[in-house]
XYZ file of C-alpha atoms in Angstrom:
714
model
C 28.479 -56.215 247.226
C 28.386 -53.292 249.666
C 26.396 -50.364 248.290
C 27.705 -46.811 248.308
C 25.553 -45.454 251.132
C 26.233 -48.575 253.253
C 29.991 -48.067 253.024
C 29.716 -44.397 253.960
C 27.434 -45.208 256.905
C 29.913 -47.796 258.186
C 32.676 -45.186 258.303
C 30.460 -42.483 259.829
C 29.380 -44.930 262.552
C 32.854 -44.844 264.120
C 34.116 -41.528 262.695
C 31.350 -38.913 262.526
C 33.856 -36.359 261.184
C 34.834 -38.483 258.158
C 34.921 -36.767 254.749
C 31.651 -38.109 253.354
C 32.052 -36.266 250.044
C 35.520 -37.771 249.421
C 34.233 -41.288 250.144
C 31.364 -40.848 247.659
C 33.700 -39.443 244.992
C 36.178 -42.315 245.462
C 33.391 -44.892 245.145
C 32.173 -43.360 241.872
C 35.722 -42.776 240.517
C 36.708 -46.426 241.035
C 33.432 -47.747 239.628
C 33.865 -45.694 236.429
C 37.583 -46.533 236.118
C 37.019 -50.303 236.297
C 34.013 -50.027 234.004
C 32.985 -53.390 232.566
C 35.988 -55.349 233.885
C 35.087 -58.752 235.341
C 36.654 -60.966 237.995
C 37.245 -64.707 237.610
C 33.978 -65.275 239.506
C 32.073 -63.335 236.850
C 31.285 -60.497 239.279
C 32.046 -56.900 238.296
C 35.704 -56.176 239.095
C 34.588 -53.179 241.136
C 33.177 -55.550 243.779
C 36.743 -56.384 244.859
C 37.922 -52.893 245.952
C 34.532 -52.327 247.654
C 34.902 -55.528 249.685
C 38.511 -54.627 250.577
C 37.281 -51.235 251.812
C 34.526 -52.998 253.780
C 37.149 -55.170 255.540
C 38.992 -52.018 256.631
C 35.799 -50.495 258.067
C 35.670 -53.503 260.435
C 39.014 -52.257 261.751
C 37.724 -48.660 262.053
C 40.375 -47.170 259.776
C 40.513 -43.554 258.663
C 38.966 -42.041 255.520
C 42.270 -41.994 253.579
C 42.708 -45.752 254.114
C 39.149 -46.524 252.976
C 39.590 -44.360 249.858
C 42.935 -46.070 249.154
C 41.239 -49.461 249.302
C 38.612 -48.267 246.814
C 41.291 -46.982 244.424
C 44.096 -49.501 245.016
C 43.778 -51.250 241.623
C 42.980 -48.237 239.448
C 46.590 -47.377 238.503
C 47.510 -51.017 237.920
C 44.420 -52.172 235.995
C 42.804 -49.078 234.440
C 43.806 -45.978 232.469
C 43.890 -43.838 235.641
C 47.267 -42.344 236.599
C 48.855 -41.263 239.847
C 48.368 -37.653 238.727
C 44.612 -38.297 238.450
C 44.550 -39.635 242.012
C 46.541 -36.644 243.291
C 44.257 -34.178 241.485
C 41.014 -35.653 242.830
C 42.006 -36.951 246.278
C 45.231 -35.229 247.306
C 48.884 -36.287 247.750
C 48.296 -38.361 250.907
C 45.907 -40.780 249.186
C 48.050 -40.776 246.014
C 51.108 -41.821 248.048
C 49.169 -44.644 249.705
C 47.731 -45.880 246.395
C 51.182 -45.823 244.810
C 52.577 -47.836 247.736
C 49.956 -50.558 247.286
C 50.289 -50.641 243.477
C 52.528 -53.403 242.084
C 55.327 -52.629 239.628
C 53.538 -54.029 236.589
C 56.021 -52.898 233.965
C 59.272 -54.134 235.451
C 61.361 -56.460 233.306
C 62.535 -59.419 235.345
C 63.834 -62.833 234.267
C 61.218 -64.725 236.323
C 57.958 -64.380 238.227
C 59.922 -64.941 241.443
C 62.136 -61.934 240.647
C 59.044 -59.801 239.975
C 57.513 -60.932 243.251
C 60.723 -60.022 245.077
C 60.928 -56.560 243.510
C 57.267 -55.841 244.257
C 57.735 -56.948 247.868
C 60.758 -54.672 248.150
C 58.601 -51.754 246.996
C 55.874 -52.674 249.496
C 58.344 -52.731 252.408
C 59.713 -49.309 251.491
C 56.189 -47.895 251.235
C 54.918 -49.376 254.494
C 58.060 -48.196 256.316
C 56.840 -44.662 255.627
C 53.160 -45.341 256.366
C 51.862 -48.586 257.875
C 48.431 -47.957 256.287
C 49.916 -49.252 253.029
C 50.245 -52.673 254.653
C 46.746 -52.541 256.143
C 45.218 -51.893 252.710
C 47.399 -54.608 251.140
C 46.251 -57.149 253.741
C 42.574 -56.306 253.143
C 43.177 -56.660 249.401
C 44.833 -60.048 249.894
C 42.130 -61.300 252.291
C 39.345 -60.693 249.771
C 41.438 -62.251 246.980
C 41.922 -65.365 249.138
C 38.192 -65.541 249.934
C 37.516 -65.727 246.182
C 40.578 -67.821 245.242
C 38.478 -70.878 244.334
C 37.073 -69.053 241.302
C 40.494 -69.091 239.579
C 40.550 -72.037 237.181
C 44.344 -72.382 236.852
C 45.542 -74.636 239.737
C 49.165 -73.471 239.408
C 48.107 -69.846 239.810
C 45.988 -70.707 242.867
C 48.954 -72.526 244.409
C 51.285 -69.600 243.708
C 48.909 -67.077 245.299
C 48.289 -69.313 248.326
C 52.009 -69.926 248.823
C 52.775 -66.207 248.586
C 50.020 -65.557 251.138
C 51.445 -68.117 253.546
C 55.078 -67.032 253.151
C 54.654 -63.249 253.112
C 51.268 -61.884 254.097
C 50.377 -64.052 257.106
C 53.720 -63.283 258.832
C 53.210 -59.573 258.087
C 49.705 -59.708 259.575
C 51.110 -61.424 262.657
C 53.873 -58.843 263.020
C 51.345 -56.006 263.248
C 49.189 -58.052 265.630
C 46.174 -58.640 263.347
C 45.597 -62.145 264.684
C 42.057 -62.623 263.389
C 42.991 -61.611 259.841
C 46.176 -63.697 259.975
C 44.291 -66.830 261.081
C 41.782 -66.490 258.236
C 44.539 -65.993 255.657
C 46.387 -69.058 256.973
C 43.329 -71.268 256.853
C 42.358 -70.150 253.324
C 45.906 -70.752 252.059
C 46.105 -74.103 253.882
C 42.907 -75.266 252.178
C 44.564 -74.684 248.793
C 48.095 -75.880 249.558
C 47.250 -79.030 251.546
C 43.542 -79.853 251.223
C 43.981 -83.489 252.301
C 45.607 -82.522 255.605
C 42.958 -79.878 256.275
C 40.094 -82.261 255.528
C 41.649 -84.871 257.809
C 41.897 -82.417 260.701
C 38.342 -81.168 260.096
C 37.080 -84.768 260.250
C 38.892 -85.314 263.562
C 37.427 -82.101 264.976
C 33.932 -83.235 263.955
C 34.532 -86.579 265.665
C 35.817 -84.807 268.780
C 32.670 -82.673 268.938
C 30.483 -85.775 268.732
C 32.484 -87.561 271.437
C 32.571 -84.612 273.814
C 28.886 -83.840 273.312
C 29.318 -80.076 273.074
C 32.004 -79.794 275.743
C 32.841 -76.127 275.090
C 29.545 -74.613 276.414
C 29.679 -76.931 279.444
C 33.270 -75.952 280.304
C 32.439 -72.245 279.782
C 29.640 -72.474 282.403
C 31.874 -74.307 284.882
C 34.647 -71.711 284.472
C 32.140 -68.879 284.974
C 30.945 -70.515 288.213
C 34.491 -71.080 289.422
C 35.515 -67.456 288.806
C 32.341 -66.095 290.428
C 33.118 -68.147 293.551
C 36.651 -66.733 293.514
C 35.303 -63.178 293.394
C 36.555 -62.448 289.878
C 34.366 -60.736 287.301
C 35.251 -62.181 283.891
C 33.802 -62.780 280.452
C 34.434 -66.393 279.352
C 34.368 -67.725 275.784
C 35.592 -70.931 274.182
C 36.717 -71.929 270.693
C 38.449 -74.659 268.734
C 41.853 -74.091 267.243
C 41.961 -73.445 263.489
C 42.931 -76.460 261.305
C 46.213 -74.872 260.125
C 47.258 -74.005 263.673
C 46.618 -77.626 264.718
C 48.521 -79.030 261.729
C 51.494 -76.721 262.250
C 51.818 -77.661 265.913
C 51.630 -81.370 265.040
C 54.397 -80.891 262.452
C 56.621 -78.742 264.656
C 56.412 -80.937 267.755
C 56.176 -84.244 265.841
C 53.067 -85.324 267.760
C 49.712 -86.744 266.756
C 46.285 -85.161 267.077
C 45.442 -86.843 270.397
C 48.571 -85.423 272.092
C 47.624 -81.791 271.513
C 46.791 -79.964 274.729
C 45.092 -76.903 273.322
C 42.625 -78.007 270.652
C 40.067 -76.298 272.867
C 41.041 -72.849 274.120
C 39.117 -70.617 276.521
C 39.508 -66.872 276.738
C 38.934 -65.061 280.024
C 38.548 -61.275 279.718
C 38.882 -59.243 282.939
C 38.794 -55.569 283.843
C 42.297 -54.872 285.182
C 45.874 -56.134 285.238
C 45.478 -57.211 288.885
C 42.502 -59.321 287.876
C 44.654 -61.147 285.295
C 46.915 -62.643 287.959
C 44.058 -63.150 290.471
C 42.214 -65.144 287.806
C 45.355 -67.184 287.110
C 45.563 -68.060 290.812
C 41.935 -69.204 290.882
C 42.449 -71.428 287.805
C 45.695 -72.991 289.058
C 44.158 -73.594 292.464
C 41.243 -75.487 290.907
C 42.857 -77.522 288.111
C 46.154 -79.440 287.702
C 48.626 -77.594 285.476
C 50.029 -79.181 282.292
C 53.837 -78.951 282.739
C 55.603 -76.531 280.400
C 52.404 -74.888 279.171
C 52.587 -71.581 281.114
C 53.533 -68.418 279.186
C 53.392 -64.875 280.490
C 53.178 -62.431 277.581
C 51.994 -59.674 279.931
C 55.389 -59.166 281.581
C 57.222 -59.909 278.298
C 54.948 -58.912 275.389
C 55.478 -60.266 271.873
C 57.146 -57.932 269.330
C 53.738 -57.085 267.833
C 52.452 -55.807 271.208
C 50.463 -58.956 272.076
C 49.872 -59.308 275.840
C 48.148 -62.222 277.547
C 48.763 -64.984 280.071
C 48.504 -68.536 278.666
C 48.284 -71.649 280.777
C 47.487 -75.292 280.053
C 45.418 -77.259 282.583
C 43.507 -80.507 282.912
C 40.075 -78.898 282.832
C 36.659 -79.637 284.372
C 36.143 -82.812 282.298
C 39.745 -83.976 282.668
C 40.656 -82.853 279.152
C 43.713 -80.778 278.366
C 42.644 -77.218 277.599
C 44.402 -73.900 277.076
C 43.256 -70.840 278.993
C 44.145 -67.299 277.916
C 43.686 -64.503 280.442
C 43.806 -60.840 279.416
C 42.116 -57.489 279.943
C 39.553 -56.131 277.480
C 42.142 -53.636 276.231
C 44.716 -56.399 275.705
C 42.072 -58.393 273.806
C 41.408 -55.472 271.468
C 45.132 -55.273 270.647
C 45.400 -59.076 270.325
C 42.635 -59.282 267.730
C 43.111 -56.064 265.781
C 46.796 -55.312 266.317
C 48.000 -51.945 265.085
C 44.450 -51.077 264.009
C 43.389 -51.138 267.666
C 45.647 -48.114 268.316
C 44.334 -46.277 265.266
C 43.548 -42.632 265.778
C 41.517 -41.944 262.658
C 40.807 -38.365 263.725
C 44.526 -37.538 263.617
C 45.222 -39.800 260.645
C 48.094 -41.543 262.423
C 50.155 -43.409 259.876
C 53.661 -43.351 261.269
C 55.770 -46.367 262.058
C 57.173 -45.352 265.425
C 57.244 -47.343 268.639
C 58.710 -50.666 269.779
C 56.131 -52.702 267.840
C 57.758 -51.490 264.621
C 61.300 -52.579 265.408
C 60.831 -55.528 263.035
C 60.096 -53.071 260.215
C 63.334 -51.209 260.837
C 65.109 -54.578 260.776
C 63.544 -55.319 257.382
C 64.919 -52.008 256.112
C 68.328 -52.991 257.458
C 68.104 -56.312 255.566
C 67.078 -54.370 252.459
C 70.203 -52.252 252.788
C 72.496 -55.292 253.182
C 70.970 -57.590 250.533
C 72.570 -57.813 247.087
C 69.185 -57.769 245.299
C 65.427 -58.087 245.760
C 65.446 -61.901 245.608
C 67.989 -62.208 248.437
C 65.977 -59.618 250.388
C 62.819 -61.698 249.962
C 64.623 -64.867 251.081
C 66.069 -63.208 254.192
C 62.748 -61.553 255.009
C 61.004 -64.931 255.035
C 63.669 -66.184 257.453
C 63.135 -63.124 259.633
C 59.353 -63.242 259.840
C 58.015 -66.747 259.567
C 59.240 -68.279 262.823
C 58.198 -68.595 266.439
C 59.934 -66.386 268.962
C 62.338 -66.779 271.873
C 62.922 -63.971 274.354
C 66.426 -63.272 275.647
C 67.959 -60.519 277.744
C 71.077 -58.368 277.639
C 73.182 -58.090 280.831
C 71.342 -54.791 281.508
C 67.969 -56.525 281.298
C 66.870 -55.258 277.876
C 64.573 -57.691 276.085
C 65.609 -59.016 272.655
C 63.077 -61.138 270.736
C 64.457 -63.560 268.150
C 63.160 -66.395 265.952
C 63.256 -69.860 267.487
C 66.601 -71.552 266.787
C 68.576 -68.293 267.003
C 72.199 -68.299 268.144
C 74.423 -65.790 269.977
C 75.468 -64.438 266.553
C 71.821 -63.666 265.753
C 71.527 -62.021 269.172
C 74.650 -59.923 268.522
C 73.300 -58.638 265.209
C 69.933 -57.899 266.839
C 71.719 -55.669 269.357
C 73.674 -53.791 266.655
C 75.280 -54.591 263.314
C 78.693 -53.538 264.628
C 78.343 -55.846 267.647
C 77.562 -58.714 265.271
C 80.503 -57.956 262.974
C 83.007 -57.975 265.869
C 81.521 -60.892 267.862
C 84.134 -63.432 269.020
C 82.225 -65.297 271.736
C 79.272 -65.227 274.101
C 78.397 -65.841 277.726
C 74.972 -67.396 278.186
C 73.726 -67.194 281.769
C 77.309 -66.469 282.871
C 78.961 -69.393 281.046
C 81.073 -69.226 277.877
C 79.191 -71.106 275.162
C 79.832 -71.841 271.441
C 78.515 -69.285 268.976
C 76.355 -71.889 267.228
C 74.407 -72.985 270.342
C 70.638 -72.364 270.165
C 69.234 -69.796 272.578
C 66.282 -70.594 274.846
C 63.571 -68.462 276.392
C 64.877 -66.394 279.286
C 68.595 -66.723 278.458
C 70.782 -63.801 279.467
C 73.347 -63.263 276.717
C 76.557 -61.247 276.955
C 78.319 -60.810 273.611
C 82.137 -60.749 273.648
C 83.680 -58.582 270.925
C 87.080 -57.757 269.462
C 88.020 -54.903 267.134
C 90.188 -57.347 265.174
C 87.258 -59.690 264.432
C 85.341 -59.751 261.154
C 82.270 -61.829 260.185
C 83.114 -65.443 259.442
C 81.611 -67.187 256.394
C 81.025 -70.172 258.708
C 78.397 -68.155 260.587
C 76.055 -68.231 257.603
C 75.610 -71.971 258.124
C 73.891 -71.607 261.517
C 72.361 -68.122 261.815
C 68.586 -67.989 261.351
C 67.715 -64.281 261.301
C 67.565 -62.549 257.942
C 69.377 -59.539 259.369
C 72.433 -61.575 260.414
C 72.523 -63.530 257.161
C 72.242 -60.400 255.011
C 75.075 -58.661 256.913
C 77.375 -61.726 256.708
C 76.709 -62.160 252.993
C 77.449 -58.510 252.367
C 80.812 -58.823 254.123
C 81.659 -61.998 252.163
C 80.748 -60.265 248.904
C 82.975 -57.301 249.729
C 85.923 -59.575 250.588
C 85.404 -61.691 247.470
C 85.386 -58.558 245.398
C 88.671 -57.371 246.938
C 90.252 -60.728 246.122
C 88.880 -60.740 242.575
C 90.105 -57.182 242.000
C 93.631 -58.101 243.142
C 93.742 -61.246 241.046
C 92.206 -59.536 238.005
C 94.662 -56.665 238.224
C 97.592 -59.124 238.239
C 96.147 -60.992 235.227
C 95.612 -57.736 233.323
C 99.133 -56.504 234.089
C 100.550 -59.651 232.474
C 98.136 -59.484 229.533
C 99.068 -55.865 228.823
C 102.792 -56.645 229.210
C 102.545 -59.576 226.798
C 100.918 -57.279 224.258
C 103.715 -54.717 224.653
C 101.787 -52.130 226.649
C 101.936 -50.688 230.142
C 98.874 -51.411 232.297
C 97.176 -48.421 233.922
C 93.697 -47.706 235.283
C 93.452 -44.788 232.882
C 93.541 -47.239 229.956
C 90.428 -48.971 231.343
C 88.451 -45.774 231.862
C 87.874 -45.429 228.115
C 86.165 -48.847 227.849
C 83.964 -48.771 230.969
C 80.770 -48.486 228.907
C 81.780 -51.409 226.686
C 82.004 -53.709 229.721
C 79.047 -52.043 231.521
C 81.326 -51.145 234.416
C 81.402 -48.082 236.652
C 85.068 -48.148 237.670
C 88.323 -49.815 236.535
C 88.045 -52.022 239.634
C 84.788 -53.440 238.254
C 86.653 -54.628 235.145
C 89.472 -56.073 237.268
C 86.906 -57.905 239.429
C 85.283 -59.337 236.298
C 88.639 -60.650 235.093
C 89.500 -62.064 238.523
C 86.123 -63.821 238.757
C 86.618 -65.370 235.322
C 83.758 -63.451 233.675
C 86.190 -61.585 231.414
C 89.426 -62.675 229.748
C 92.506 -60.481 230.184
C 93.237 -60.724 226.443
C 89.674 -59.540 225.684
C 90.228 -56.391 227.754
C 93.564 -55.672 226.052
C 92.017 -56.097 222.601
C 89.158 -53.747 223.524
C 91.545 -51.055 224.763
C 93.953 -51.528 221.808
C 91.953 -52.905 218.826
C 95.144 -53.127 216.749
C 96.402 -55.947 218.990
C 93.534 -58.202 217.853
C 94.068 -57.440 214.155
C 97.788 -58.092 214.439
C 97.219 -61.378 216.287
C 94.523 -62.596 213.902
C 96.729 -61.840 210.925
C 99.698 -63.724 212.270
C 98.226 -66.774 213.981
C 95.160 -68.922 214.288
C 93.348 -68.601 217.605
C 93.145 -71.983 219.358
C 91.419 -72.614 222.723
C 93.817 -72.724 225.683
C 94.619 -76.233 226.836
C 93.996 -77.682 223.380
C 96.622 -75.638 221.530
C 98.689 -77.595 219.053
C 101.712 -75.614 217.925
C 102.513 -76.068 214.275
C 105.916 -77.525 213.401
C 107.583 -75.640 210.588
C 106.454 -76.912 207.210
C 104.041 -79.597 208.501
C 100.575 -79.939 210.064
C 100.170 -79.723 213.837
C 100.749 -83.068 215.555
C 99.541 -84.444 218.880
C 102.664 -84.825 221.097
C 101.848 -88.458 221.966
C 103.773 -91.540 220.715
C 101.876 -94.805 220.220
C 98.621 -93.541 218.660
C 97.079 -94.213 215.261
C 97.412 -91.076 213.048
C 94.233 -88.974 213.088
C 92.875 -90.474 216.322
C 90.997 -87.991 218.557
C 92.878 -87.271 221.781
C 91.676 -85.729 225.059
C 93.637 -84.931 228.185
C 91.860 -86.088 231.389
C 90.511 -83.340 233.621
C 90.850 -85.533 236.699
C 94.664 -85.725 236.725
C 95.790 -83.079 234.181
C 98.713 -85.030 232.643
C 101.823 -83.029 231.752
C 104.916 -83.855 229.653
C 107.206 -85.668 232.054
C 104.387 -87.681 233.669
C 104.127 -91.408 232.983
C 100.909 -91.724 231.018
C 98.441 -94.277 229.653
C 95.756 -94.013 226.978
C 92.183 -95.181 227.610
C 89.935 -95.845 224.614
C 86.442 -94.370 225.032
C 83.714 -95.243 222.527
C 82.907 -92.218 220.401
C 85.547 -90.025 222.076
C 88.833 -91.466 220.884
C 91.580 -91.742 223.479
C 91.784 -90.036 226.866
C 95.279 -89.545 228.326
C 95.669 -90.160 232.102
C 98.683 -90.157 234.407
C 99.652 -93.714 235.343
C 98.746 -93.084 239.019
C 95.327 -91.498 238.334
C 92.657 -92.794 240.713
C 90.125 -93.007 237.897
C 92.101 -95.921 236.414
C 91.201 -98.169 239.366
C 87.696 -98.574 237.970
C 89.102 -99.735 234.595
C 91.493 -102.422 235.848
C 89.170 -105.181 234.641
C 89.076 -103.807 231.070
C 92.681 -104.237 229.785
C 91.488 -104.160 226.167
C 90.840 -100.394 226.528
C 94.403 -99.583 227.681
C 97.037 -98.226 225.261
C 100.764 -97.972 225.950
C 101.638 -94.371 225.087
C 104.338 -91.820 225.912
C 105.137 -88.174 225.283
C 106.782 -87.086 222.019
C 109.831 -85.267 223.381
C 110.993 -84.337 219.862
C 107.956 -82.188 219.060
C 107.592 -78.466 219.661
C 106.854 -77.242 223.176
C 103.209 -76.309 223.762
C 101.088 -75.180 226.689
C 99.391 -77.658 229.022
C 97.246 -77.116 232.081
C 98.477 -78.262 235.477
C 96.266 -78.086 238.565
C 97.431 -77.281 242.092
C 95.735 -76.941 245.488
C 96.992 -74.236 247.804
C 96.166 -72.814 251.217
C 97.126 -69.196 251.785
C 96.797 -66.668 254.561
C 93.663 -64.525 254.508
C 95.599 -61.254 254.437
C 95.529 -58.280 252.057
C 97.757 -58.886 249.036
C 97.955 -62.690 249.325
C 96.365 -63.352 245.958
C 98.524 -60.707 244.331
C 101.647 -62.401 245.707
C 100.545 -65.771 244.320
C 99.808 -64.291 240.905
C 103.162 -62.480 240.746
C 105.120 -65.588 241.729
C 103.426 -67.639 239.023
C 104.006 -64.916 236.415
C 107.690 -64.560 237.347
C 108.118 -68.285 236.745
C 106.542 -68.019 233.253
C 103.248 -69.599 234.303
C 99.804 -68.277 233.442
C 96.714 -68.652 235.642
C 94.043 -70.296 233.514
C 91.336 -70.789 236.151
C 90.817 -70.319 239.878
C 88.230 -71.579 242.363
C 88.081 -70.871 246.085
C 86.787 -74.068 247.745
C 86.888 -73.167 251.443
C 87.255 -70.033 253.549
C 87.919 -69.351 257.200
C 88.872 -66.181 259.062
C 92.570 -67.109 258.803
C 92.997 -69.082 255.576
C 91.382 -69.874 252.316
C 91.873 -72.949 250.167
C 91.693 -72.912 246.378
C 92.139 -74.944 243.236
C 94.200 -73.236 240.531
C 94.817 -74.256 236.901
C 98.119 -72.997 235.474
C 99.395 -73.079 231.897
C 102.866 -74.682 231.947
C 105.253 -76.386 229.509
C 105.775 -79.644 231.363
C 105.974 -81.356 234.752
C 109.325 -79.738 235.574
C 107.867 -76.291 234.878
C 104.949 -76.967 237.272
C 107.327 -78.358 239.899
C 109.412 -75.165 239.766
C 106.294 -73.023 240.249
C 105.191 -75.148 243.227
C 108.672 -74.769 244.764
C 108.539 -70.987 244.322
C 105.098 -70.847 245.939
C 106.213 -72.958 248.906
C 108.950 -70.423 249.633
C 106.407 -67.620 250.057
C 105.432 -66.699 253.652
C 101.783 -66.068 252.652
C 101.317 -69.666 251.467
C 100.693 -72.310 254.088
C 100.585 -75.345 251.813
C 100.689 -76.120 248.086
C 100.471 -79.446 246.255
C 99.721 -80.731 242.802
C 96.027 -81.645 242.670
C 95.072 -85.279 242.279
C 91.479 -86.125 241.311
């Protein structure tokens, strides 16, 4: 554990003007606050915030960040409050500590929901000050270094998975490559120990076979560059096990086919030297096709700049060579921390390297809740990049597998919403085609276009998916409001009242709604029954109905004949036998029907042409000859139809009105397919008999908003 004076000396070594008194007070405050708390390893809990602070000193961060690391668990795990932090260390540190602190008291239905809400809070905090993320990453790195002390394997897996899905992509996005690689390898060791051990064994074997090839190749490269008149610092390394495994998985290749297990880094003094060095290397060694990448002319979104090339090296082995200046190397290893101006306390999130953070905020604005935000964020961050250009030459970086729709949303949300087509390198291409590095993309737009639900099937960026889902939700709500309003109008009319929004305003709190439209949407979506709303607005309706009739579930109603018990309207059954109407064919009076005996369920009534009967043709003993009782009282039955209607405002309202005018009642509704022009749905309607349903279908066919309507079969 780092001692107090050692921590202070580390900070003073790179920042002589650091507030030494504040650092000492923070150390003592945290030590007292955590008191006798212990970690899973048995060490004092206070060792964790000290080690997290020590990690940040390696990145030369400012005093406020170091103090935040020391205090980051005090609000969450001790009796200290945010007011205590503000009083002793000022509002800047208090804001940072609050940003790092998890929402421990939130009530969520699952651990995943809590994780999503906490991540949402972290994104909002780091959007205001990126130091929040730096402290969080240091905290997570030390937790991963000590993960093996946790005895519960499920908890270790959960922490490792969260690290891999959230924190390593965040570290990569701010360019902290060294920290990201360590987090990945620690998580990999927990999530897939067999794969890691296998790769480690292969690396050991490779070292034995090559006889210490790295130092030999380093010396040969140094000689080659000296002969070429280039002054360079050369170092070599092996790829990390997780990086090797991921490349094998992504490219579906085996260990022996990898070209960059050994990588060599050449650090030079100037940008000119970068390309001179590249010329010397390519002149001396054969190039591996497709292995050249120039991140100097087109940097990665996190600011990473370097030239990568694959060659058949001095010993004939495939090796990767990275060429960069010393300044580029500092940024490559330490990311945003390399730009840190601790004297000015820079903590803003401005500049092109933070575009991804603004995109996360855009996803946050579009998502319906924290869990969807977390899902879309993972899509946004955890993927390799492709670099494309606008017709004006502006660079747009996207995840691998992105489409022109993703590109359109990356340019601007409005461009994405109105996208109708795309030209890629001057040719019209489908919207679902995958973009490749270097593509020039021109998005074609139309003011009449709106996002298509089909797009969600092939977009890969979280931003595009969140925007499309938001549009779909808004359209669904409009449709549900229209349908619900029509259902409520009939329900109120049947009860003898006039429907008005004002009547709903008095019961908003009962239904936990903000507006009358919320109640209508609930009815349209099937979450509320129209009769339930009427009875809540006019309680006397319920009392009157309960006093005059027995409530029977719709679809199973059995009207009572005067002076006798209710009877099932089927001829040919034994009295008292249980009867069910098949949900596959929805038989109605007027249909030719057959009874099928089911053990323990009585008899199920099917139409004679029901497809389900084909599977029972070899069991004639289960068939009963039955027919409808046309002498009994008329009762309600459910008929099912399929219809395709125009995707225009008011279509659902028209359908509902037509059904109501023909004395039908919508019992259930499900939209099964949507497109920009049409949507298809299944609808259950309460009718008297087959003729009644046929009349409703005829009325619907006459409507201009309905493209097709049929009785549903199966």
